[in-house]
Coordinates of C-alpha atoms and ligand atoms in Angstrom, one line a residue:
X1 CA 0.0 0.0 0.0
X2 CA 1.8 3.3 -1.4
X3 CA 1.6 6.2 1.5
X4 CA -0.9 8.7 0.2
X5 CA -3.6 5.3 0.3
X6 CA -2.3 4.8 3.8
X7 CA -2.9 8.0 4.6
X8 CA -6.4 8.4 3.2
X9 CA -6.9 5.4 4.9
X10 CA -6.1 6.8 8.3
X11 CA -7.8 10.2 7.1
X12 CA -11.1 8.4 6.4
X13 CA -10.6 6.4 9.9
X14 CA -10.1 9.4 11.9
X15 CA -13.3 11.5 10.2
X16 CA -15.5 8.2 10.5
X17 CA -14.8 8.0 13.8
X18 CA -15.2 11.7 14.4
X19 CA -18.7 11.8 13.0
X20 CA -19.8 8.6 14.4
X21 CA -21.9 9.1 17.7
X22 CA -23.8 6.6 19.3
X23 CA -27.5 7.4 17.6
X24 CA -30.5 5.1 18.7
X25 CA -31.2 2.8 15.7
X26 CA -34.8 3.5 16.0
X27 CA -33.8 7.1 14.4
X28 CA -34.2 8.0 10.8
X29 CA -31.6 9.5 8.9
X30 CA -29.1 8.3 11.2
X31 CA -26.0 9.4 9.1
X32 CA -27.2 13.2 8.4
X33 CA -28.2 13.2 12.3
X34 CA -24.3 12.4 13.0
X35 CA -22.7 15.1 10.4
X36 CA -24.9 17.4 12.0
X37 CA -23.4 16.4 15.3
X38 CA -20.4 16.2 14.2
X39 CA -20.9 19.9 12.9
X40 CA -22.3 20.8 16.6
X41 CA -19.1 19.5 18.0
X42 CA -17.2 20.9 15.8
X43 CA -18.6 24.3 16.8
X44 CA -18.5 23.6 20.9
X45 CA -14.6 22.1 20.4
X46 CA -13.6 26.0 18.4
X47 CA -15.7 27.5 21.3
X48 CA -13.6 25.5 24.0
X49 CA -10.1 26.3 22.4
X50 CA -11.1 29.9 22.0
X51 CA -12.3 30.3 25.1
X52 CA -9.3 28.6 26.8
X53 CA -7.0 31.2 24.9
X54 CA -8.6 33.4 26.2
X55 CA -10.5 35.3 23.2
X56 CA -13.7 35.0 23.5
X57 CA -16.8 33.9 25.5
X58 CA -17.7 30.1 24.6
X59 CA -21.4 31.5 24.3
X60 CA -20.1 34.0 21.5
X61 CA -19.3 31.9 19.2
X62 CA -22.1 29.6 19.5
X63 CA -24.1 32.5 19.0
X64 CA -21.5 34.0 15.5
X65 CA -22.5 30.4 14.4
X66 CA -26.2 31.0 15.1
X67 CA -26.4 34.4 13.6
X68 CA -25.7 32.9 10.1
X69 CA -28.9 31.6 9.7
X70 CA -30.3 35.1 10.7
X71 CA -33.1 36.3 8.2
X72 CA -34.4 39.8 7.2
X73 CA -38.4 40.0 8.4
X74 CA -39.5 39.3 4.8
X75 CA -43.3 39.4 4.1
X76 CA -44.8 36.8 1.7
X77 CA -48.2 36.7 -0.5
X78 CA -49.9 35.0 3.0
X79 CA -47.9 36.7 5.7
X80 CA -46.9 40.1 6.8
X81 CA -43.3 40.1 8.6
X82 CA -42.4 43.0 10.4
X83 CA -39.6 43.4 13.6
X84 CA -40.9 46.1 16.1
X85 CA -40.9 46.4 19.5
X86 CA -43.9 45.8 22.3
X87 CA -42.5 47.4 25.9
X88 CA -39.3 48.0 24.5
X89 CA -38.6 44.5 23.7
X90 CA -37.8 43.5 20.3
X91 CA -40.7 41.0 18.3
X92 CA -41.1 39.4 14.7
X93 CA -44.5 39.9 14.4
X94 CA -46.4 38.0 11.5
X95 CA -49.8 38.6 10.4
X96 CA -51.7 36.7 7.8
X97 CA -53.1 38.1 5.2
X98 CA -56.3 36.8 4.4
X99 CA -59.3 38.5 5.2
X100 CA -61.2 37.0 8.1
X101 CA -64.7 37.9 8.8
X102 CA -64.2 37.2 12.7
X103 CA -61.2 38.1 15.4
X104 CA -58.1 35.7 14.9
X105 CA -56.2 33.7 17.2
X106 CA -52.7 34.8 18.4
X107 CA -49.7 32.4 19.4
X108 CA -46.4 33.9 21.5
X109 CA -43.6 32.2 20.2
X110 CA -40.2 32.5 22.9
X111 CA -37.1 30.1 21.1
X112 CA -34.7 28.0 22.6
X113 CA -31.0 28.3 22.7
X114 CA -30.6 27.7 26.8
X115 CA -30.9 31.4 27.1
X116 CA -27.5 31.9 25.1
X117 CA -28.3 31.6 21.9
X118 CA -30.6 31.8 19.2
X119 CA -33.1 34.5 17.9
X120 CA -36.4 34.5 16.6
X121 CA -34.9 35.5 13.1
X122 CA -33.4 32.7 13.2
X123 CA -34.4 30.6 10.0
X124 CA -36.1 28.1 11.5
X125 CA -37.7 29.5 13.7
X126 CA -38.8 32.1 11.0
X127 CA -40.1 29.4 9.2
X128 CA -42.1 27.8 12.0
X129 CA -43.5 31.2 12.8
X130 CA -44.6 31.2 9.2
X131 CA -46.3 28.2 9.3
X132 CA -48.3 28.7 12.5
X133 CA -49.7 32.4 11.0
X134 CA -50.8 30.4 8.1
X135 CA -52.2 27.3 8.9
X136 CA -54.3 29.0 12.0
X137 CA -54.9 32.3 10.2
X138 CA -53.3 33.6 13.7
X139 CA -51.1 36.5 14.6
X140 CA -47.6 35.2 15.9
X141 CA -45.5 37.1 18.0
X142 CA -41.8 36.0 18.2
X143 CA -39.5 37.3 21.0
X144 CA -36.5 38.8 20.6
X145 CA -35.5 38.8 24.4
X146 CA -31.6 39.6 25.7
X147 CA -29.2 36.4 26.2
X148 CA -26.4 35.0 28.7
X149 CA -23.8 36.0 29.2
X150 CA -24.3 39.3 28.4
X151 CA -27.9 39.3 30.4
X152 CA -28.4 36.9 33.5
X153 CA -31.6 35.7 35.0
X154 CA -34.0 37.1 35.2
X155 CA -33.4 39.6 32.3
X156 CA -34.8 37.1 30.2
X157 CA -38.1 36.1 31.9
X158 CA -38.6 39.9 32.2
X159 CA -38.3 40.8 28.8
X160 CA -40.4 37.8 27.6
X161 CA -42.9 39.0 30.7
X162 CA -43.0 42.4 29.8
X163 CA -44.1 41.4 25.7
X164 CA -46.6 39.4 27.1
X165 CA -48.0 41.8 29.4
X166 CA -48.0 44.4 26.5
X167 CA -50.0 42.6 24.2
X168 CA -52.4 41.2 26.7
X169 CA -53.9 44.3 26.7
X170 CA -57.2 44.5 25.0
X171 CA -56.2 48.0 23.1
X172 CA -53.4 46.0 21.7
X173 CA -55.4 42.6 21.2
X174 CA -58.1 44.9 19.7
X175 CA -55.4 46.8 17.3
X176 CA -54.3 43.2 16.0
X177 CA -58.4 41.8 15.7
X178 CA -57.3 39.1 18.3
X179 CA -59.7 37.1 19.9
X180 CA -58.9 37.8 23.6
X181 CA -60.4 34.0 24.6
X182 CA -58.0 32.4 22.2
X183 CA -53.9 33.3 22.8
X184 CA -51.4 30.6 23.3
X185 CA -48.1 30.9 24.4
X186 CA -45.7 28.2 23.2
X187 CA -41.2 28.0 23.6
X188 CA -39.3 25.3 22.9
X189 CA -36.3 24.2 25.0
X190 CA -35.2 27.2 26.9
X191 CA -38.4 29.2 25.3
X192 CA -40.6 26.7 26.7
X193 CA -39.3 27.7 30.1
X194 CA -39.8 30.8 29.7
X195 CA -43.4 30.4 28.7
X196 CA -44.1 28.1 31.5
X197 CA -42.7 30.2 33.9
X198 CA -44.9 33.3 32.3
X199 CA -47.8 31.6 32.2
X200 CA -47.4 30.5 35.8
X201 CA -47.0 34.5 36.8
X202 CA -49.4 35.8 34.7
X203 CA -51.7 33.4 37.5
X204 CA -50.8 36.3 39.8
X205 CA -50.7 39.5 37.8
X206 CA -53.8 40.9 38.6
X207 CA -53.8 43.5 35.7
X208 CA -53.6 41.3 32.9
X209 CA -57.4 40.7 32.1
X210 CA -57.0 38.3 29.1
X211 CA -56.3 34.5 29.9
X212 CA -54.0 32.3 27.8
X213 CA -56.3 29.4 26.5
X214 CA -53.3 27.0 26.2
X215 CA -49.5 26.6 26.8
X216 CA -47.5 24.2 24.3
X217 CA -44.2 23.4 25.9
X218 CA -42.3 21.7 23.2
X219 CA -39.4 19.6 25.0
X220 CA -39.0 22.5 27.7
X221 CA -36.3 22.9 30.6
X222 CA -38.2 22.6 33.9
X223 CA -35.8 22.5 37.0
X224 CA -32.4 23.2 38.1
X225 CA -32.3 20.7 41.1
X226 CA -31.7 17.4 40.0
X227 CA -29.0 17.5 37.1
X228 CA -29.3 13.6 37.1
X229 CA -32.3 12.6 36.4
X230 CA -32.9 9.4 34.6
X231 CA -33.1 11.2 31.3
X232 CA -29.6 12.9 32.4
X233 CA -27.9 9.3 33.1
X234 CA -29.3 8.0 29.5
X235 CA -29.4 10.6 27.3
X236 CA -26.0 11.8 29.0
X237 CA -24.2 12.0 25.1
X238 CA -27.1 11.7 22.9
X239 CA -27.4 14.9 19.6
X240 CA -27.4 18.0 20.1
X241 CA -27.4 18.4 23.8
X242 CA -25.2 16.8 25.3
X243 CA -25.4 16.9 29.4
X244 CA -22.1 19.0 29.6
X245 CA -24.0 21.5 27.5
X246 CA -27.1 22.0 29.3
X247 CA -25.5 22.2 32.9
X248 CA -23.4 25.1 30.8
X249 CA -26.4 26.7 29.5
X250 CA -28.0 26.5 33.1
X251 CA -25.5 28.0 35.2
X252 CA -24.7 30.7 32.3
X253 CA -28.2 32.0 32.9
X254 CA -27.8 32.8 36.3
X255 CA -23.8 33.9 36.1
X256 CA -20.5 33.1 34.5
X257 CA -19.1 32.1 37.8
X258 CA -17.8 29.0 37.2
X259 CA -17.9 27.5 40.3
X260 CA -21.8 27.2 40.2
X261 CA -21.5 25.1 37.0
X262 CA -19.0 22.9 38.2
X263 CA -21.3 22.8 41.5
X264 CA -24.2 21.8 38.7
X265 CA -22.3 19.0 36.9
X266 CA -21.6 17.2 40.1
X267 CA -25.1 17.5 41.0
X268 CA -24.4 19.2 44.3
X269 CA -25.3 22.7 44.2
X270 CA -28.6 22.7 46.0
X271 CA -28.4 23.8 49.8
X272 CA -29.2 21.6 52.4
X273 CA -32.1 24.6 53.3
X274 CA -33.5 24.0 50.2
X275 CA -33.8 20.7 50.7
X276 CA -38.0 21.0 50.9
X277 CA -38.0 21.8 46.8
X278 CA -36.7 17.9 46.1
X279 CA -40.0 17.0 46.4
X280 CA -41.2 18.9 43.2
X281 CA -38.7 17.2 41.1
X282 CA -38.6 13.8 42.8
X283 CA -38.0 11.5 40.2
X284 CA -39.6 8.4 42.2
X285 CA -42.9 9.6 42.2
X286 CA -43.2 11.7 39.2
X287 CA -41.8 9.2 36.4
X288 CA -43.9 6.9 34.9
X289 CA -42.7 3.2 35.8
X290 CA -41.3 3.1 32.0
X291 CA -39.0 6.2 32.6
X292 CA -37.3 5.2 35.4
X293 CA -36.1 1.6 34.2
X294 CA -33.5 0.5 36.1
X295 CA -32.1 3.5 37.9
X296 CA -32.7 3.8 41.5
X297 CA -33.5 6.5 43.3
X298 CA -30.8 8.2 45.6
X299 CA -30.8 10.9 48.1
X300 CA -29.7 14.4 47.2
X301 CA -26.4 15.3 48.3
X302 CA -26.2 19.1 49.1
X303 CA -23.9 21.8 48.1
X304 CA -22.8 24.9 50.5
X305 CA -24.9 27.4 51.1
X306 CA -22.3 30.2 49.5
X307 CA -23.8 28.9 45.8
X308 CA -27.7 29.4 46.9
X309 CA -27.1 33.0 48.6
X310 CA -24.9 34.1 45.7
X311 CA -27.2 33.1 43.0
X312 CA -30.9 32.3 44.2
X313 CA -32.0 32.5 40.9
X314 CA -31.7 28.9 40.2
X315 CA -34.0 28.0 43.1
X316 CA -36.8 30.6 41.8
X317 CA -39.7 28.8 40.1
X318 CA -39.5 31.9 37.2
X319 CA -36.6 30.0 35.9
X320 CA -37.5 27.1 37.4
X321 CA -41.5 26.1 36.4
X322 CA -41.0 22.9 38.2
X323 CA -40.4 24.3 41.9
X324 CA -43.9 26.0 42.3
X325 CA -45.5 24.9 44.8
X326 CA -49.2 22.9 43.7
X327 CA -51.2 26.0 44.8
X328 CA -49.5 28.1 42.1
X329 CA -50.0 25.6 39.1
X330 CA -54.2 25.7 39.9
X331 CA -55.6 28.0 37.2
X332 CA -52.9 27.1 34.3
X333 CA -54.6 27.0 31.2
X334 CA -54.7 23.6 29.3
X335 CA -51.3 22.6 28.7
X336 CA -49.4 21.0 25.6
X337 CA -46.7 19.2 26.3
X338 CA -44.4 17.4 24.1
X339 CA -41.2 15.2 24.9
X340 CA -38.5 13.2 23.3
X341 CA -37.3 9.6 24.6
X342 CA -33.6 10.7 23.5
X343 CA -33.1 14.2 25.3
X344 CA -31.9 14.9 29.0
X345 CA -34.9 17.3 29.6
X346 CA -37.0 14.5 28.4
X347 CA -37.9 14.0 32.5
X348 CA -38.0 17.7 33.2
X349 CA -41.7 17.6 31.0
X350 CA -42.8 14.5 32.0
X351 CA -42.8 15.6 35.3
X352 CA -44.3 18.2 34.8
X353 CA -47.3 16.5 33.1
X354 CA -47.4 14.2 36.4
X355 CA -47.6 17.8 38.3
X356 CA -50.0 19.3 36.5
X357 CA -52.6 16.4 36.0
X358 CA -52.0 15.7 40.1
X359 CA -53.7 19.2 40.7
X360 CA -56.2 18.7 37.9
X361 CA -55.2 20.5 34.9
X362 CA -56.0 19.0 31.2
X363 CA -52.7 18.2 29.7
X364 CA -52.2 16.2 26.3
X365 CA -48.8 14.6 26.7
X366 CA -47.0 13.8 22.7
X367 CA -43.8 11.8 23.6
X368 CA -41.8 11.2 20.8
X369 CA -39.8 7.7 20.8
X370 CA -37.5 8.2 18.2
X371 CA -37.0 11.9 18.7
X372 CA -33.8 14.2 20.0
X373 CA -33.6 17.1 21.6
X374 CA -33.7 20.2 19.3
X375 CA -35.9 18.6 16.4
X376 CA -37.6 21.5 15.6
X377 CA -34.5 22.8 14.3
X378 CA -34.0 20.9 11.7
X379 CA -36.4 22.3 9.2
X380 CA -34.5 24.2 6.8
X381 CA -31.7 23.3 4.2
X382 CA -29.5 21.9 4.5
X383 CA -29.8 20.4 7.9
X384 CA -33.5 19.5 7.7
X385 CA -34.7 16.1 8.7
X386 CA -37.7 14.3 8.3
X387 CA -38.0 14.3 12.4
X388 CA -38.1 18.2 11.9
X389 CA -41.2 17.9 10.1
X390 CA -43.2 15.5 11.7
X391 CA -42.5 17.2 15.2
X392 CA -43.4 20.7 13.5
X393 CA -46.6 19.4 11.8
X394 CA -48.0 17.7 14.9
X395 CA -47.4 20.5 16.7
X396 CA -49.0 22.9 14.6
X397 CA -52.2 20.5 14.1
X398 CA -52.8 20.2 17.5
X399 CA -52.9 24.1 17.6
X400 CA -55.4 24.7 15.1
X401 CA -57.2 21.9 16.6
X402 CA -57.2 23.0 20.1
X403 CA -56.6 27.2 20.1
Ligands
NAG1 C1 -49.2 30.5 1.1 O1 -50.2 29.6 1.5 C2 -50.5 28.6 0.6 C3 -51.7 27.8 1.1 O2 -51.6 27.4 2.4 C4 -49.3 27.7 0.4 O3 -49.6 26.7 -0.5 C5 -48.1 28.5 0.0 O4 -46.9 27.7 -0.1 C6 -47.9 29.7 1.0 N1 -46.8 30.5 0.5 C7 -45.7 30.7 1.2 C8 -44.7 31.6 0.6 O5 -45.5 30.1 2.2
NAG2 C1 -38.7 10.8 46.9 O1 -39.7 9.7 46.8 C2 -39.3 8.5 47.4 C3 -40.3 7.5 47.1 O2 -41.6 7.9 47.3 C4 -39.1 8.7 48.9 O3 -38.7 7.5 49.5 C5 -38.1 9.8 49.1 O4 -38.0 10.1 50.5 C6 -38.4 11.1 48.3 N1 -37.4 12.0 48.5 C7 -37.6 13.3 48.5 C8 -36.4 14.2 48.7 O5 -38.7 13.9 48.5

């Protein structure tokens, strides 16, 4: 064998084993899931060096890689795209353009990107607003709100809070002909935090008159406490989130004080005087016998108290839906909530469907075998899947179904 085939050999070797990662075989399009995970880690491993240098932010260039798939707000013959603000806080608004005898429906749409990242330019999530104004005939509001680590908790909640609060009002639902008795807010990931803990507050807000009909969490983060769940220990290396990622995104939104996310991936940042909140994301009680498998339930094991007084944020139900107490979760509208069987937040919503029904709240549960974390994603060119579609259209039928 001459050298240059030797080295091709060892070239192909070393790329095949680069882009291979472990992917359930129960996933289509197994190979283009794993070159666009290799292309994710290709993007956190530049992030790491530059970071170590010292040059940048790891965050920042996730988010330069992000930005590319930035869009201008371009209207089409259905909808009319327009970026303006509501309180001060940047929206892509779309309204359809069909002529409708009656008021419309209106969804609030807050992206993912575990508060770092992300934007609701962003092409898919451009495209997905797109869709929703046309297949409902609805006005969709997209949020533009400020990101770790530039902006900590709860910058984010706030500006999310203060769009929502804006456009509850009935001068503003009137100026937009939207039905006041049928508004949804929906996030995915991080966004689907952010609407649960919004629509968990609004409960509270005495001067927001109009109700949300329905919240659609699509594979949302729930809770800070346990960072081993289950879904955590399995899904630990699975596309695109890996666990190293998400305990990153975490403990960015509350600071970029390393020592609370090195707390966070041993799983011992909770103080032992928070100890009462373990019941809200007890694993034991609130997973489904099919969920927990064979991992047994342990004990926490409690950090010092300098992490909880530094940066309570993480123990605060408005970035943490999961840690409100059952008295606050009576009055949530009907709640959507969709999960993925490969995904460490998968046990973040499943609990929370377990919380919610427990106090009496309608919830329709979609848990997606053969999904990963981030599907909705992967709608556009070239990195569009066929999962991307599927989770997108079942999403969006169930809204026009149930708004
Ligand atoms: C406009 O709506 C029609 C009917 O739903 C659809 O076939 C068409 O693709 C839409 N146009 C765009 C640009 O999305
Ligand atoms: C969690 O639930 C299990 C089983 O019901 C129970 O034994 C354990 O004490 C609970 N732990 C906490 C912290 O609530």
């Amino acid at each position: 064998m001459g050298t240059k085939s030797l080295c091709l050999l060892l070239a192909s070797v070393l790329v095949a084993y680069y882009v291979y990662t472990p992917v359930p075989e129960t996933i289509e399009e197994r190979w283009k899931l794993m070159l666009i995970n290799a292309g994710f880690r290709t993007v956190a491993h530049v992030a790491e060096f530059a970071e170590w240098l010292g040059l940048v932010h790891y965050m920042e260039v996730l988010m330069m890689i992000t930005s590319i798939e930035y869009t201008a707000p371009i209207s089409d013959e259905n909808v009319t795209v327009t970026d303006t603000k509501f309180n001060n806080v940047p929206v892509r608004l779309y309204v359809p353009r069909k002529q409708s005898s009656g008021l419309k429906r209106a969804v609030i749409y807050i992206h993912g990107g575990g508060w770092c990242v992300g934007g609701s330019a962003m092409e898919p999530y451009d495209l997905l607003s797109r869709w929703t104004a046309n297949e409902l005939n609805a006005v969709v509001i997209s949020i533009e709100y400020r990101l770790a680590p530039m902006y900590h908790f709860p910058v984010q909640f706030e500006d999310v809070y203060a769009v929502v609060k804006f456009f509850l009002q009935n001068s503003v639902l009137a100026q937009y002909e939207v039905d006041p008795n049928r508004i949804c807010i929906s996030g995915d990931s991080a966004g689907g935090n952010l609407a649960a803990a919004v629509a968990q507050q609004l409960l509270d807000d005495a001067e927001v008159k109009a109700k949300l009909k329905i919240q659609a969490l699509l594979y949302p983060a729930l809770q800070t406490l346990d960072l081993d769940l289950p879904s955590y220990k399995d899904n630990e290396n699975k596309p695109i989130l890996p666990k190293s990622l998400m305990v990153r995104f975490w403990s960015e939104y509350f600071t970029t004080d390393v020592s609370l996310k090195e707390a966070m991936a041993s799983n011992r940042h909770v103080p032992a005087e928070s100890s009462h909140l373990f019941r809200f994301v007890n694993w034991s009680n609130l997973l489904p016998e099919k969920f927990k498998k064979d991992h047994v339930y342990a004990s926490p094991i409690y950090g010092s108290s300098r992490l909880g007084k530094k940066y309570p944020g993480f123990l605060d139900p408005r970035a943490a839906p999961l840690l409100a107490d059952d008295t606050k979760l009576f009055g949530l509208p009907v709640t959507y909530v969709l999960t993925c069987q490969h995904d460490v937040l998968r046990d973040d919503g499943i609990m929370y469907v377990s919380r919610l029904r427990k106090v009496g709240i309608e919830v329709i549960h979609d848990h997606i075998e053969d999904a990963i974390h981030g599907a909705l994603i992967f709608i556009t060119s070239p990195t569009d899947l066929a999962l991307g579609h599927r989770v997108a259209n079942k999403y969006i039928k169930w809204l026009n179904m149930n708004l």
